[in-house]
Amino acid sequence: MSNLSLDHVVKRYGDLTVVKDVSLGIKEGEFVSLLGPSGCGKTTILRMVAGLIEPSGGAIRIASTDVTRLPPNKRNIGLVFQSYALFPHMTVFENVAFGLRRKGESGTTLDGRVNEALAMVRLPGYGERYPRQLSGGQQQRVAMARAIAPRPSVLLFDEPLSNLDAKLRDEMQIELKRLQRELGITTLFVTHDQGEALSLSDRVCVMNDGIIQQFAAPEDVYRRPATAFVASFIGKPNRLKATVRGGRLTLGEGLDLRTDSALGADGSATDVFIRQEAINLTPTGADDANRIPGTIALRSFSGPQVQYVIRIAGGHELVVEAASSGTASHLEHGQPVTLEVRPQDVLVLGESVRS
Amino acid sequence: MIEQRPGLSITTIALLVVIFLQIPVIIVVLASFSETSYLTIPPQGWTLKWFEAVFTSSNYLAAIKNSLILAVGATVISLVLGVAASYALFRKMLPGSEALTSLLMSPLIIPSVVIGVALLQYFTLVGLRGGFLVLLIAHVVITVPYIVRSALASLSGIDLSVEEAARCLGANGFTTFRLMTLPLIKPGLVAGALFSFVTSMENVPVTIFLAGPRETTLPILIFTSVEMGVDPSVAAVSTILIIATVAVLFVAERWTGFHRFV
């Protein structure tokens, strides 16, 4: 068990820099997700940690040892692939035993460790089967057992759940979290699924365009996004153009918003983010809330939630999410409503531009 | 997907084509049982004496031995060289991989007679004349494309992350090749090796330029005996070859399901 650190890591392909000076420290036993859209450099970082790609610059340390130039087989890592990458010509037992055999394990010790790993992923007695005889979820478990059996210093996951259907994905998420807790292995988990990242991780590292946007606990990333990118990537925010006037934020004539965020200079234009789920559609609410009058422009029902598009003054449109079981679930097209938003949910981020 | 069953007319045509293609084989097999001392169809009488003649002829036995040693030797060498070359080419370890691949495959396209003449000139130039070694080198040249072709096809079917997974689990490059790559391309290699073996076994145009009297191979012997007047022992030895080939193909198909690689 150990910690993992990236120190000013850079990866260039010709003129294209896909990872730009990334520094990241992961504590012992910590579960960290790399979250970002495709092409943000998260998989490249994972593959550099595994030793499958050589960085153009910077250093990678596992347990304080510089592994930057070491081949993957000398790094003591466990990698779970998106495609599982099980060895098709070997039984489940031999798949799981592969890493142990490379470490010189044999005989009853080997049998014991393989069976222990299979029991951990709840696949006891599957040793004699071949990967093609297993379902997708079972293959995923074998891939995990194979990665954890040699007790690696660092566990790496490359979008491991994205090939599973939604129900199985939820199950495996819980399974994975439980396993990581039990073993206490430092884990780096690459995903583009924010729900996955937020629910699994101790800390989430949000990336875009080869740069770390924010590295913080899931709640902080959600409630206090550091950049406009994080605010727009996590959750389902409304993004509005506003102006700072007289120390207040205004969306237009008579549409002032109170906010807890720090504001730019008077007269500057800024982006305001308000999450769909932070807007209250009931007629009464906390007294300190912003109240914005509007009309329902569109209603769409999606099971547990109802989404409304609400038109407010100044030509702005906001998307609002309400629980299907709530009082605001049956508002109709054209009906006037009042939106309530607490000041702490009005997020002002990014560069302020003078108008 | 809807399974399309071919119509009756298509089935009939296909069957006729198959029969047409197999007529020479049937004729040669039938002729080998004839009691006459010349080739004739339908066979007159039934005898196994021509088979006996083959197995008691020192010429035929020597030629069969030569051919077997040559075919096995060329196939083994081609396997080693061809797999190594294919792996390097597939992983783009060398500049100009595409051009090199085409070059290695060129004996498939260049007429064999041309290769025969070219090799004869080349060996004369470097001072190698006749002998088993010359034949072996020549047969490696003409059989290596079959190995390369099947090895490249098999390699492209391997999920690269399987090799990466082995690397991450502590296997070095060679162990990964031995335990992952090689077993996964084995069925393809068996198919390639069979083609290589058969190609060497039946080759006339290249061998005839290079083989001295001591290295006469079976197809060369058949070729020359036909020139000197045909007796049914030629048909008998051909029948033996046909049966041997069918047997090998049957075993290989059972073993590797190798029709997928042809």
mmCIF file of C-alpha atoms in Angstrom, chain A residues 6-327:
data_model
loop_
_atom_site.group_PDB
_atom_site.id
_atom_site.type_symbol
_atom_site.label_atom_id
_atom_site.label_comp_id
_atom_site.label_asym_id
_atom_site.label_seq_id
_atom_site.Cartn_x
_atom_site.Cartn_y
_atom_site.Cartn_z
ATOM 1 C CA LEU A 6 2.526 12.845 -10.485
ATOM 2 C CA ASP A 7 5.000 15.675 -10.687
ATOM 3 C CA HIS A 8 4.637 18.121 -13.603
ATOM 4 C CA VAL A 9 3.760 15.296 -15.990
ATOM 5 C CA VAL A 10 3.491 16.249 -19.659
ATOM 6 C CA LYS A 11 2.568 14.152 -22.695
ATOM 7 C CA ARG A 12 3.015 15.445 -26.210
ATOM 8 C CA TYR A 13 2.233 13.767 -29.525
ATOM 9 C CA GLY A 14 4.066 15.889 -32.064
ATOM 10 C CA ASP A 15 2.561 19.360 -31.790
ATOM 11 C CA LEU A 16 -0.364 18.138 -29.745
ATOM 12 C CA THR A 17 -0.037 18.311 -25.964
ATOM 13 C CA VAL A 18 -2.640 16.008 -24.439
ATOM 14 C CA VAL A 19 -1.458 16.267 -20.823
ATOM 15 C CA LYS A 20 -0.230 19.705 -19.813
ATOM 16 C CA ASP A 21 1.874 19.884 -16.678
ATOM 17 C CA VAL A 22 -0.257 17.760 -14.368
ATOM 18 C CA SER A 23 0.724 17.425 -10.714
ATOM 19 C CA LEU A 24 -1.330 15.202 -8.471
ATOM 20 C CA GLY A 25 -0.788 13.559 -5.092
ATOM 21 C CA ILE A 26 -2.832 10.566 -3.991
ATOM 22 C CA LYS A 27 -2.662 9.491 -0.368
ATOM 23 C CA GLU A 28 -2.226 5.954 0.808
ATOM 24 C CA GLY A 29 -5.435 3.978 0.478
ATOM 25 C CA GLU A 30 -7.220 6.876 -1.152
ATOM 26 C CA PHE A 31 -9.753 6.419 -3.980
ATOM 27 C CA VAL A 32 -9.326 9.154 -6.572
ATOM 28 C CA SER A 33 -11.285 9.532 -9.799
ATOM 29 C CA LEU A 34 -10.054 11.243 -12.916
ATOM 30 C CA LEU A 35 -13.207 12.725 -14.368
ATOM 31 C CA GLY A 36 -13.572 14.545 -17.648
ATOM 32 C CA PRO A 37 -14.944 14.422 -21.177
ATOM 33 C CA SER A 38 -13.294 12.149 -23.727
ATOM 34 C CA GLY A 39 -10.023 13.540 -24.980
ATOM 35 C CA CYS A 40 -9.297 15.400 -21.738
ATOM 36 C CA GLY A 41 -6.147 13.358 -21.102
ATOM 37 C CA LYS A 42 -7.436 11.199 -18.247
ATOM 38 C CA THR A 43 -6.773 7.853 -19.920
ATOM 39 C CA THR A 44 -3.352 9.056 -21.045
ATOM 40 C CA ILE A 45 -2.501 9.824 -17.415
ATOM 41 C CA LEU A 46 -3.677 6.377 -16.309
ATOM 42 C CA ARG A 47 -1.623 4.682 -19.019
ATOM 43 C CA MET A 48 1.432 6.710 -18.034
ATOM 44 C CA VAL A 49 1.010 5.589 -14.423
ATOM 45 C CA ALA A 50 0.757 1.985 -15.675
ATOM 46 C CA GLY A 51 3.883 2.409 -17.786
ATOM 47 C CA LEU A 52 2.125 1.700 -21.073
ATOM 48 C CA ILE A 53 2.886 5.214 -22.327
ATOM 49 C CA GLU A 54 6.078 7.105 -21.604
ATOM 50 C CA PRO A 55 5.613 10.705 -20.406
ATOM 51 C CA SER A 56 7.281 13.496 -22.419
ATOM 52 C CA GLY A 57 8.237 15.191 -19.173
ATOM 53 C CA GLY A 58 7.804 15.109 -15.418
ATOM 54 C CA ALA A 59 8.019 12.282 -12.923
ATOM 55 C CA ILE A 60 5.684 9.583 -11.602
ATOM 56 C CA ARG A 61 6.291 8.099 -8.155
ATOM 57 C CA ILE A 62 4.724 5.040 -6.586
ATOM 58 C CA ALA A 63 5.525 4.641 -2.863
ATOM 59 C CA SER A 64 8.097 7.428 -3.178
ATOM 60 C CA THR A 65 10.001 5.438 -5.824
ATOM 61 C CA ASP A 66 10.490 7.116 -9.186
ATOM 62 C CA VAL A 67 8.912 4.715 -11.714
ATOM 63 C CA THR A 68 8.839 7.125 -14.666
ATOM 64 C CA ARG A 69 11.202 5.008 -16.778
ATOM 65 C CA LEU A 70 10.225 1.574 -15.463
ATOM 66 C CA PRO A 71 8.358 -0.907 -17.698
ATOM 67 C CA PRO A 72 4.854 -1.916 -16.506
ATOM 68 C CA ASN A 73 6.016 -5.303 -15.207
ATOM 69 C CA LYS A 74 8.326 -3.620 -12.676
ATOM 70 C CA ARG A 75 5.729 -1.228 -11.225
ATOM 71 C CA ASN A 76 3.576 -3.563 -9.122
ATOM 72 C CA ILE A 77 0.281 -2.170 -10.347
ATOM 73 C CA GLY A 78 -3.106 -3.683 -11.044
ATOM 74 C CA LEU A 79 -4.960 -2.428 -14.099
ATOM 75 C CA VAL A 80 -8.601 -3.176 -14.908
ATOM 76 C CA PHE A 81 -9.379 -2.490 -18.552
ATOM 77 C CA GLN A 82 -12.571 -1.211 -20.108
ATOM 78 C CA SER A 83 -12.584 -4.316 -22.340
ATOM 79 C CA TYR A 84 -11.587 -6.491 -19.307
ATOM 80 C CA ALA A 85 -8.742 -7.944 -21.447
ATOM 81 C CA LEU A 86 -9.118 -11.392 -19.912
ATOM 82 C CA PHE A 87 -6.764 -14.019 -21.332
ATOM 83 C CA PRO A 88 -9.138 -15.942 -23.619
ATOM 84 C CA HIS A 89 -7.034 -19.093 -23.787
ATOM 85 C CA MET A 90 -6.749 -19.465 -20.004
ATOM 86 C CA THR A 91 -9.253 -20.533 -17.371
ATOM 87 C CA VAL A 92 -10.511 -18.092 -14.780
ATOM 88 C CA PHE A 93 -8.103 -19.692 -12.289
ATOM 89 C CA GLU A 94 -5.114 -19.199 -14.598
ATOM 90 C CA ASN A 95 -6.182 -15.639 -15.355
ATOM 91 C CA VAL A 96 -6.196 -14.763 -11.670
ATOM 92 C CA ALA A 97 -3.027 -16.797 -11.024
ATOM 93 C CA PHE A 98 -1.084 -15.072 -13.811
ATOM 94 C CA GLY A 99 0.252 -12.174 -11.752
ATOM 95 C CA LEU A 100 0.958 -14.422 -8.750
ATOM 96 C CA ARG A 101 2.938 -16.857 -10.901
ATOM 97 C CA ARG A 102 5.052 -13.982 -12.209
ATOM 98 C CA LYS A 103 5.896 -13.261 -8.576
ATOM 99 C CA GLY A 104 7.010 -16.849 -8.126
ATOM 100 C CA GLU A 105 4.012 -18.131 -6.205
ATOM 101 C CA SER A 106 3.115 -21.792 -6.657
ATOM 102 C CA GLY A 107 1.451 -24.769 -5.060
ATOM 103 C CA THR A 108 -0.991 -24.372 -2.193
ATOM 104 C CA THR A 109 -0.077 -20.724 -1.548
ATOM 105 C CA LEU A 110 -1.030 -19.930 -5.130
ATOM 106 C CA ASP A 111 -4.275 -21.900 -4.920
ATOM 107 C CA GLY A 112 -5.146 -20.150 -1.680
ATOM 108 C CA ARG A 113 -4.482 -16.660 -3.004
ATOM 109 C CA VAL A 114 -6.438 -17.270 -6.227
ATOM 110 C CA ASN A 115 -9.425 -18.702 -4.375
ATOM 111 C CA GLU A 116 -9.292 -15.841 -1.891
ATOM 112 C CA ALA A 117 -9.367 -13.306 -4.742
ATOM 113 C CA LEU A 118 -12.251 -15.120 -6.448
ATOM 114 C CA ALA A 119 -14.156 -15.218 -3.164
ATOM 115 C CA MET A 120 -13.624 -11.464 -2.748
ATOM 116 C CA VAL A 121 -15.308 -10.751 -6.059
ATOM 117 C CA ARG A 122 -18.010 -13.298 -5.174
ATOM 118 C CA LEU A 123 -17.100 -15.796 -7.863
ATOM 119 C CA PRO A 124 -15.992 -18.795 -5.808
ATOM 120 C CA GLY A 125 -15.915 -22.055 -7.767
ATOM 121 C CA TYR A 126 -15.642 -20.393 -11.167
ATOM 122 C CA GLY A 127 -11.956 -21.267 -11.539
ATOM 123 C CA GLU A 128 -12.342 -23.952 -14.189
ATOM 124 C CA ARG A 129 -14.440 -21.879 -16.571
ATOM 125 C CA TYR A 130 -13.161 -19.967 -19.543
ATOM 126 C CA PRO A 131 -13.815 -16.210 -19.916
ATOM 127 C CA ARG A 132 -16.131 -16.765 -22.913
ATOM 128 C CA GLN A 133 -18.425 -18.847 -20.677
ATOM 129 C CA LEU A 134 -19.043 -15.891 -18.353
ATOM 130 C CA SER A 135 -21.448 -12.958 -18.531
ATOM 131 C CA GLY A 136 -20.163 -9.401 -18.867
ATOM 132 C CA GLY A 137 -20.548 -8.724 -15.153
ATOM 133 C CA GLN A 138 -18.746 -11.951 -14.235
ATOM 134 C CA GLN A 139 -15.903 -11.142 -16.636
ATOM 135 C CA GLN A 140 -15.642 -7.769 -14.941
ATOM 136 C CA ARG A 141 -15.303 -9.488 -11.572
ATOM 137 C CA VAL A 142 -12.615 -11.821 -12.882
ATOM 138 C CA ALA A 143 -10.711 -8.817 -14.234
ATOM 139 C CA MET A 144 -10.886 -7.279 -10.757
ATOM 140 C CA ALA A 145 -9.811 -10.485 -9.043
ATOM 141 C CA ARG A 146 -6.897 -10.751 -11.449
ATOM 142 C CA ALA A 147 -5.814 -7.194 -10.670
ATOM 143 C CA ILE A 148 -6.046 -7.482 -6.878
ATOM 144 C CA ALA A 149 -4.666 -11.017 -6.450
ATOM 145 C CA PRO A 150 -0.960 -10.025 -6.589
ATOM 146 C CA ARG A 151 -1.655 -7.225 -4.056
ATOM 147 C CA PRO A 152 -0.492 -4.283 -6.164
ATOM 148 C CA SER A 153 0.708 -0.982 -4.694
ATOM 149 C CA VAL A 154 -1.741 0.898 -6.883
ATOM 150 C CA LEU A 155 -5.000 -0.154 -8.537
ATOM 151 C CA LEU A 156 -5.866 1.500 -11.827
ATOM 152 C CA PHE A 157 -9.300 1.399 -13.456
ATOM 153 C CA ASP A 158 -9.898 2.473 -17.040
ATOM 154 C CA GLU A 159 -13.659 3.104 -17.343
ATOM 155 C CA PRO A 160 -14.289 -0.424 -16.073
ATOM 156 C CA LEU A 161 -18.060 -0.138 -15.763
ATOM 157 C CA SER A 162 -18.905 1.545 -19.050
ATOM 158 C CA ASN A 163 -19.592 -1.741 -20.859
ATOM 159 C CA LEU A 164 -22.183 -2.885 -18.323
ATOM 160 C CA ASP A 165 -25.899 -2.148 -18.383
ATOM 161 C CA ALA A 166 -27.242 0.429 -15.948
ATOM 162 C CA LYS A 167 -28.534 -1.932 -13.255
ATOM 163 C CA LEU A 168 -25.373 -4.043 -13.190
ATOM 164 C CA ARG A 169 -23.263 -0.883 -13.194
ATOM 165 C CA ASP A 170 -24.901 0.277 -9.966
ATOM 166 C CA GLU A 171 -24.270 -3.115 -8.347
ATOM 167 C CA MET A 172 -20.652 -3.198 -9.460
ATOM 168 C CA GLN A 173 -20.090 0.349 -8.196
ATOM 169 C CA ILE A 174 -21.030 -0.711 -4.685
ATOM 170 C CA GLU A 175 -19.008 -3.919 -5.021
ATOM 171 C CA LEU A 176 -15.975 -2.017 -6.212
ATOM 172 C CA LYS A 177 -16.160 0.512 -3.414
ATOM 173 C CA ARG A 178 -16.509 -2.252 -0.803
ATOM 174 C CA LEU A 179 -13.548 -4.133 -2.261
ATOM 175 C CA GLN A 180 -11.325 -1.070 -2.309
ATOM 176 C CA ARG A 181 -12.253 -0.242 1.302
ATOM 177 C CA GLU A 182 -11.473 -3.800 2.452
ATOM 178 C CA LEU A 183 -8.139 -3.937 0.703
ATOM 179 C CA GLY A 184 -7.153 -0.322 1.334
ATOM 180 C CA ILE A 185 -5.263 -0.140 -1.958
ATOM 181 C CA THR A 186 -4.529 3.289 -3.403
ATOM 182 C CA THR A 187 -6.826 3.588 -6.411
ATOM 183 C CA LEU A 188 -6.947 5.744 -9.516
ATOM 184 C CA PHE A 189 -10.235 5.446 -11.378
ATOM 185 C CA VAL A 190 -10.774 6.938 -14.815
ATOM 186 C CA THR A 191 -14.335 7.732 -15.840
ATOM 187 C CA HIS A 192 -16.443 10.172 -17.821
ATOM 188 C CA ASP A 193 -19.460 9.379 -15.655
ATOM 189 C CA GLN A 194 -19.848 12.040 -12.977
ATOM 190 C CA GLY A 195 -22.269 9.966 -10.894
ATOM 191 C CA GLU A 196 -19.721 7.172 -10.749
ATOM 192 C CA ALA A 197 -16.894 9.549 -9.825
ATOM 193 C CA LEU A 198 -18.886 11.392 -7.154
ATOM 194 C CA SER A 199 -20.253 8.309 -5.433
ATOM 195 C CA LEU A 200 -17.070 6.217 -5.465
ATOM 196 C CA SER A 201 -14.273 8.646 -4.737
ATOM 197 C CA ASP A 202 -12.626 10.152 -1.718
ATOM 198 C CA ARG A 203 -11.494 12.928 -4.018
ATOM 199 C CA VAL A 204 -12.369 13.744 -7.613
ATOM 200 C CA CYS A 205 -9.922 15.249 -10.068
ATOM 201 C CA VAL A 206 -11.886 17.025 -12.798
ATOM 202 C CA MET A 207 -9.906 17.448 -16.000
ATOM 203 C CA ASN A 208 -10.399 19.267 -19.244
ATOM 204 C CA ASP A 209 -8.082 19.751 -22.176
ATOM 205 C CA GLY A 210 -5.090 18.175 -20.421
ATOM 206 C CA ILE A 211 -5.366 20.409 -17.354
ATOM 207 C CA ILE A 212 -6.652 19.721 -13.832
ATOM 208 C CA GLN A 213 -9.675 21.942 -13.280
ATOM 209 C CA GLN A 214 -10.344 20.988 -9.684
ATOM 210 C CA PHE A 215 -9.082 18.345 -7.300
ATOM 211 C CA ALA A 216 -11.342 18.112 -4.264
ATOM 212 C CA ALA A 217 -13.826 16.006 -2.339
ATOM 213 C CA PRO A 218 -16.997 15.094 -4.294
ATOM 214 C CA GLU A 219 -19.195 17.455 -2.238
ATOM 215 C CA ASP A 220 -16.851 20.363 -2.839
ATOM 216 C CA VAL A 221 -16.651 19.679 -6.541
ATOM 217 C CA TYR A 222 -20.430 19.654 -6.656
ATOM 218 C CA ARG A 223 -21.235 22.549 -4.331
ATOM 219 C CA ARG A 224 -18.224 24.773 -4.839
ATOM 220 C CA PRO A 225 -16.970 24.241 -8.396
ATOM 221 C CA ALA A 226 -13.665 26.013 -8.912
ATOM 222 C CA THR A 227 -14.064 26.872 -12.572
ATOM 223 C CA ALA A 228 -16.805 27.482 -15.098
ATOM 224 C CA PHE A 229 -15.869 24.149 -16.723
ATOM 225 C CA VAL A 230 -16.445 22.190 -13.512
ATOM 226 C CA ALA A 231 -19.758 23.956 -12.879
ATOM 227 C CA SER A 232 -20.990 23.158 -16.380
ATOM 228 C CA PHE A 233 -19.625 19.579 -16.419
ATOM 229 C CA ILE A 234 -20.927 18.407 -13.042
ATOM 230 C CA GLY A 235 -24.658 18.245 -12.535
ATOM 231 C CA LYS A 236 -27.140 19.927 -14.839
ATOM 232 C CA PRO A 237 -26.623 23.641 -14.511
ATOM 233 C CA ASN A 238 -28.388 26.559 -16.160
ATOM 234 C CA ARG A 239 -25.880 29.029 -17.514
ATOM 235 C CA LEU A 240 -27.006 32.654 -17.656
ATOM 236 C CA LYS A 241 -25.360 35.876 -18.745
ATOM 237 C CA ALA A 242 -25.501 38.471 -15.980
ATOM 238 C CA THR A 243 -24.032 41.848 -15.155
ATOM 239 C CA VAL A 244 -22.653 43.202 -11.903
ATOM 240 C CA ARG A 245 -24.393 46.481 -11.083
ATOM 241 C CA GLY A 246 -24.181 48.355 -7.809
ATOM 242 C CA GLY A 247 -22.675 45.395 -5.988
ATOM 243 C CA ARG A 248 -25.514 43.163 -7.142
ATOM 244 C CA LEU A 249 -25.972 40.630 -9.863
ATOM 245 C CA THR A 250 -28.635 41.420 -12.425
ATOM 246 C CA LEU A 251 -30.103 39.377 -15.251
ATOM 247 C CA GLY A 252 -31.844 42.453 -16.638
ATOM 248 C CA GLU A 253 -34.331 45.137 -15.614
ATOM 249 C CA GLY A 254 -35.757 44.277 -12.180
ATOM 250 C CA LEU A 255 -34.194 40.824 -12.139
ATOM 251 C CA ASP A 256 -31.568 41.118 -9.435
ATOM 252 C CA LEU A 257 -30.052 37.983 -7.918
ATOM 253 C CA ARG A 258 -28.467 37.716 -4.519
ATOM 254 C CA THR A 259 -25.432 35.439 -4.391
ATOM 255 C CA ASP A 260 -22.859 34.184 -1.891
ATOM 256 C CA SER A 261 -20.161 34.154 -4.579
ATOM 257 C CA ALA A 262 -17.660 36.964 -4.805
ATOM 258 C CA LEU A 263 -18.494 39.420 -7.573
ATOM 259 C CA GLY A 264 -16.283 41.144 -10.090
ATOM 260 C CA ALA A 265 -16.013 44.893 -10.603
ATOM 261 C CA ASP A 266 -19.087 47.041 -11.131
ATOM 262 C CA GLY A 267 -20.326 46.887 -14.729
ATOM 263 C CA SER A 268 -18.608 43.605 -15.561
ATOM 264 C CA ALA A 269 -20.424 40.830 -17.422
ATOM 265 C CA THR A 270 -20.268 37.367 -15.973
ATOM 266 C CA ASP A 271 -21.624 33.841 -16.306
ATOM 267 C CA VAL A 272 -24.021 32.661 -13.611
ATOM 268 C CA PHE A 273 -24.643 28.976 -12.972
ATOM 269 C CA ILE A 274 -27.780 27.711 -11.257
ATOM 270 C CA ARG A 275 -28.342 23.964 -11.007
ATOM 271 C CA GLN A 276 -31.666 22.593 -12.198
ATOM 272 C CA GLU A 277 -32.134 20.793 -8.917
ATOM 273 C CA ALA A 278 -31.374 23.934 -6.872
ATOM 274 C CA ILE A 279 -34.444 25.753 -8.118
ATOM 275 C CA ASN A 280 -37.593 25.429 -6.073
ATOM 276 C CA LEU A 281 -40.920 25.636 -7.836
ATOM 277 C CA THR A 282 -43.245 25.677 -4.788
ATOM 278 C CA PRO A 283 -44.959 29.018 -4.168
ATOM 279 C CA THR A 284 -43.629 29.429 -0.615
ATOM 280 C CA GLY A 285 -40.049 29.077 0.550
ATOM 281 C CA ALA A 286 -37.236 30.430 2.631
ATOM 282 C CA ASP A 287 -37.357 34.171 3.020
ATOM 283 C CA ASP A 288 -33.839 34.853 1.861
ATOM 284 C CA ALA A 289 -34.400 33.194 -1.518
ATOM 285 C CA ASN A 290 -34.239 34.958 -4.858
ATOM 286 C CA ARG A 291 -37.692 35.054 -6.430
ATOM 287 C CA ILE A 292 -37.933 35.149 -10.193
ATOM 288 C CA PRO A 293 -41.258 35.228 -12.029
ATOM 289 C CA GLY A 294 -41.568 33.108 -15.166
ATOM 290 C CA THR A 295 -43.859 30.923 -17.262
ATOM 291 C CA ILE A 296 -43.672 27.246 -18.140
ATOM 292 C CA ALA A 297 -42.498 26.877 -21.748
ATOM 293 C CA LEU A 298 -42.062 23.123 -21.845
ATOM 294 C CA ARG A 299 -42.683 20.124 -19.593
ATOM 295 C CA SER A 300 -41.094 16.723 -19.960
ATOM 296 C CA PHE A 301 -41.667 13.718 -17.762
ATOM 297 C CA SER A 302 -38.817 11.243 -17.244
ATOM 298 C CA GLY A 303 -39.966 8.939 -14.446
ATOM 299 C CA PRO A 304 -38.759 10.098 -11.054
ATOM 300 C CA GLN A 305 -38.225 13.628 -12.360
ATOM 301 C CA VAL A 306 -40.134 16.233 -14.312
ATOM 302 C CA GLN A 307 -38.139 18.737 -16.310
ATOM 303 C CA TYR A 308 -39.510 22.169 -17.065
ATOM 304 C CA VAL A 309 -38.159 24.803 -19.390
ATOM 305 C CA ILE A 310 -39.143 28.127 -17.834
ATOM 306 C CA ARG A 311 -39.022 31.452 -19.638
ATOM 307 C CA ILE A 312 -38.211 34.493 -17.528
ATOM 308 C CA ALA A 313 -37.873 38.167 -18.366
ATOM 309 C CA GLY A 314 -35.042 39.292 -20.624
ATOM 310 C CA GLY A 315 -35.398 36.291 -22.938
ATOM 311 C CA HIS A 316 -33.601 33.906 -20.518
ATOM 312 C CA GLU A 317 -34.646 30.282 -20.293
ATOM 313 C CA LEU A 318 -33.907 27.995 -17.352
ATOM 314 C CA VAL A 319 -34.245 24.257 -17.026
ATOM 315 C CA VAL A 320 -35.729 23.197 -13.697
ATOM 316 C CA GLU A 321 -35.961 19.728 -12.294
ATOM 317 C CA ALA A 322 -38.756 18.754 -9.923
ATOM 318 C CA ALA A 323 -39.570 15.467 -8.242
ATOM 319 C CA SER A 324 -42.491 13.635 -9.853
ATOM 320 C CA SER A 325 -43.942 13.067 -6.404
ATOM 321 C CA GLY A 326 -43.660 16.739 -5.412
ATOM 322 C CA THR A 327 -46.217 19.538 -5.521
#
